[in-house]
GROMACS .gro file of C-alpha atoms in nm:
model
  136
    1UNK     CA    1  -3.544   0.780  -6.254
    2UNK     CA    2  -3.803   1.003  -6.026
    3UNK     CA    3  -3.754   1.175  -5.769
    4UNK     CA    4  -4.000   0.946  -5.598
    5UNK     CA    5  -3.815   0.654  -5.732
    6UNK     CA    6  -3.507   0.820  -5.611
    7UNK     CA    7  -3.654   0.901  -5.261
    8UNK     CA    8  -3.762   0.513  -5.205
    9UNK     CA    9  -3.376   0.384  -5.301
   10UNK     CA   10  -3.268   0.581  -5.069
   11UNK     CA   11  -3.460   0.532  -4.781
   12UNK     CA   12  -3.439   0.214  -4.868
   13UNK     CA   13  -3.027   0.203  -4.817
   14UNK     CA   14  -3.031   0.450  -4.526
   15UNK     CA   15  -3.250   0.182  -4.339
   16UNK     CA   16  -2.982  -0.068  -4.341
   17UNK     CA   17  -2.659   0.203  -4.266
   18UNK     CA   18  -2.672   0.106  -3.909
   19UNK     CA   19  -2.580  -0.230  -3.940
   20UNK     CA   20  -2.312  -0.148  -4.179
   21UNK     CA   21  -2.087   0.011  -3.912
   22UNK     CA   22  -2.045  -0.151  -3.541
   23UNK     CA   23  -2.265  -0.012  -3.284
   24UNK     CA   24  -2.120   0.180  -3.065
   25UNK     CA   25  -2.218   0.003  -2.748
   26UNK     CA   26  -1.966  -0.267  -2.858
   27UNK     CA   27  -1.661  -0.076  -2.787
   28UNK     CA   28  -1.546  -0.133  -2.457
   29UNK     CA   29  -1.558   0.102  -2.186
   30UNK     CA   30  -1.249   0.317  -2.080
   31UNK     CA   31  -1.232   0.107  -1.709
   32UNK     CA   32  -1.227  -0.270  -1.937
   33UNK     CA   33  -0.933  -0.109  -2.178
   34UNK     CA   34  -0.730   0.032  -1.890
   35UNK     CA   35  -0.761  -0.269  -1.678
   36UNK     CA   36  -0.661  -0.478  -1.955
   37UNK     CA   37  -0.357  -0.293  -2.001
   38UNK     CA   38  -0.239  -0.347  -1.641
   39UNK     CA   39  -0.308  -0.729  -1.691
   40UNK     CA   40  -0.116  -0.734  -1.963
   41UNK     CA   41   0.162  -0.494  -1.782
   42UNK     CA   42   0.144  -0.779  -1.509
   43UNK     CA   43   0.191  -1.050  -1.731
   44UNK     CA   44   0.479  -0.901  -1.899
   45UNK     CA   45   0.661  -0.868  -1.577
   46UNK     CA   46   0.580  -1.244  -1.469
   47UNK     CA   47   0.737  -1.361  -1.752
   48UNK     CA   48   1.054  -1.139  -1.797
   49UNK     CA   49   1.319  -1.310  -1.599
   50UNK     CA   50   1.499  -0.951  -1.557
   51UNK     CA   51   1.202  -0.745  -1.453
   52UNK     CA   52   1.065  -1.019  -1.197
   53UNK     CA   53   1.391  -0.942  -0.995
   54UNK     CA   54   1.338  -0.529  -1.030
   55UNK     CA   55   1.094  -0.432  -0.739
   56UNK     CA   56   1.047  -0.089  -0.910
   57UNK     CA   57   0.910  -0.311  -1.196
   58UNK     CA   58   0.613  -0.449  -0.969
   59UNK     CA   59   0.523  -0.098  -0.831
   60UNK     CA   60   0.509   0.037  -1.180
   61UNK     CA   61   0.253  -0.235  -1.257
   62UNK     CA   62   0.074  -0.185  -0.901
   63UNK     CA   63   0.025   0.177  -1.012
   64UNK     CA   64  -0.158   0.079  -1.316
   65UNK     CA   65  -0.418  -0.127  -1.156
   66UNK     CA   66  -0.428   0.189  -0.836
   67UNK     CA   67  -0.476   0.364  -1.138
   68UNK     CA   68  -0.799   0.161  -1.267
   69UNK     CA   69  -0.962   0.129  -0.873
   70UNK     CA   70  -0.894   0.480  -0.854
   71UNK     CA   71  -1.076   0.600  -1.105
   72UNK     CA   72  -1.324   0.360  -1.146
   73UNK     CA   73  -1.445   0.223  -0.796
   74UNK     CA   74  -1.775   0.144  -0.866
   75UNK     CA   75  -1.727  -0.098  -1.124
   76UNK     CA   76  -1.660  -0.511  -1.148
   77UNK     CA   77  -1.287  -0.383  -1.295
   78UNK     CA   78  -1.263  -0.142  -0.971
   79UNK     CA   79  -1.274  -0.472  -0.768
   80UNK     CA   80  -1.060  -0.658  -0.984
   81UNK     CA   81  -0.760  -0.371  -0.980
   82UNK     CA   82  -0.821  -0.352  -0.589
   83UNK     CA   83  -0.800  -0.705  -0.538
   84UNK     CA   84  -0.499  -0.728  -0.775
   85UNK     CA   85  -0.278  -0.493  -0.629
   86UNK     CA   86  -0.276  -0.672  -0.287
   87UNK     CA   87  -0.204  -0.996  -0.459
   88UNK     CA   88   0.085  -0.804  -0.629
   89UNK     CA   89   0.207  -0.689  -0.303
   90UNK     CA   90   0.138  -1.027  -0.141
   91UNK     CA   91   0.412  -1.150  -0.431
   92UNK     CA   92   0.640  -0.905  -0.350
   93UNK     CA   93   0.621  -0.979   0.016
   94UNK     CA   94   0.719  -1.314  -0.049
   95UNK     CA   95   0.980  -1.242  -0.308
   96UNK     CA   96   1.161  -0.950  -0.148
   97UNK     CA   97   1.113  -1.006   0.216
   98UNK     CA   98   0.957  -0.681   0.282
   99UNK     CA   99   0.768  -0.649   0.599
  100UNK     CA  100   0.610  -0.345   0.428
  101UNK     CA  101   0.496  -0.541   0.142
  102UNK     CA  102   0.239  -0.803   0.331
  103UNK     CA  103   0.143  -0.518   0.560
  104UNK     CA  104   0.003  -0.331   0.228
  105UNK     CA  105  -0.099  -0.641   0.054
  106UNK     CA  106  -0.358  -0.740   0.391
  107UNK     CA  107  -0.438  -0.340   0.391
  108UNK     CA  108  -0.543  -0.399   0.018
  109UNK     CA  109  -0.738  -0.703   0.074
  110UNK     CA  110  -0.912  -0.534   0.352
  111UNK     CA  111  -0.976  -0.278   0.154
  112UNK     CA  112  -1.207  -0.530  -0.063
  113UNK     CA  113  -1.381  -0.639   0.199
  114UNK     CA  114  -1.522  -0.324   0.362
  115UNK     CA  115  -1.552  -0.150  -0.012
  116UNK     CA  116  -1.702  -0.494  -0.210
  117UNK     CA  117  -1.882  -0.748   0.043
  118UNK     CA  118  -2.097  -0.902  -0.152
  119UNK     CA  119  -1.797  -0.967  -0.488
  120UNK     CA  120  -1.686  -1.306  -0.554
  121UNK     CA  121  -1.311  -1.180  -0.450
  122UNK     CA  122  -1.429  -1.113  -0.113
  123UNK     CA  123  -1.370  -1.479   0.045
  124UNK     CA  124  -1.025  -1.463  -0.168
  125UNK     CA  125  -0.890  -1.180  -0.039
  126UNK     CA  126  -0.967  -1.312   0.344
  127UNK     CA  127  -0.818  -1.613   0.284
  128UNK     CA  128  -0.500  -1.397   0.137
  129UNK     CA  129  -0.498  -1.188   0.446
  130UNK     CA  130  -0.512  -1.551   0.678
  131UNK     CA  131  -0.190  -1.630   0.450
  132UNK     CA  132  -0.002  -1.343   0.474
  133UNK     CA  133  -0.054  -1.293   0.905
  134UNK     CA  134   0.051  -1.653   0.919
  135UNK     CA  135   0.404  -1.613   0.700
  136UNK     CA  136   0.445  -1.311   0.898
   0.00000   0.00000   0.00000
């Protein structure tokens, strides 16, 4: 075979390399994975009979989602682990009596509606705070 020949074959594979391997705008970014890791930490602790009854349990998971809004705040997930942790609080409130508890869980929710006004969560998390003031 040529060199010419060879050349041609060549370019000829190298041209279709790229679709051989994913892009890598498919993998998702670090925010989606995290956040998706508290969901599932949340999840976990709904269904465990023994760890819905641990209150440490529930602030371990609250930290993962502070974790997520911390870090990423200007994203959809930043919303989404905002607006989560004050319904996790709001939970607790109810489950473990704690005063403390629905005061953080209407600072949360207040929290996403000065920091995201115009996301979907925002009527949501108003409609948690109305709940909360009125079991308080």
């Amino acid at each position: 075979m040529s060199l010419q020949k060879k050349l041609a074959v060549l370019f000829v594979f190298s041209a279709f390399i790229p679709f051989a391997s994913p892009p890598s705008f498919a993998a998702k970014p670090s925010y989606e994975v995290e956040y998706q890791k508290a969901r599932s930490h949340y999840y976990s602790l709904l269904a465990s009979q023994s760890k819905i009854q641990d209150r440490k349990e529930w602030l371990s998971v609250v930290g993962k989602f502070y974790s997520v809004s911390q870090k990423w705040p200007n994203t959809k997930r930043g919303a989404d682990a905002l607006y989560t942790q004050g319904l996790i609080y709001e939970n607790m409130f109810k489950r473990f009596s704690m005063a403390s508890d629905g005061e953080r869980a209407v600072e949360l929710f207040l929290e996403v509606t000065r920091k995201y006004p115009s996301s979907p969560l925002m009527d949501d998390a108003e409609r948690h705070i109305g709940d909360i003031k009125f079991l308080q």
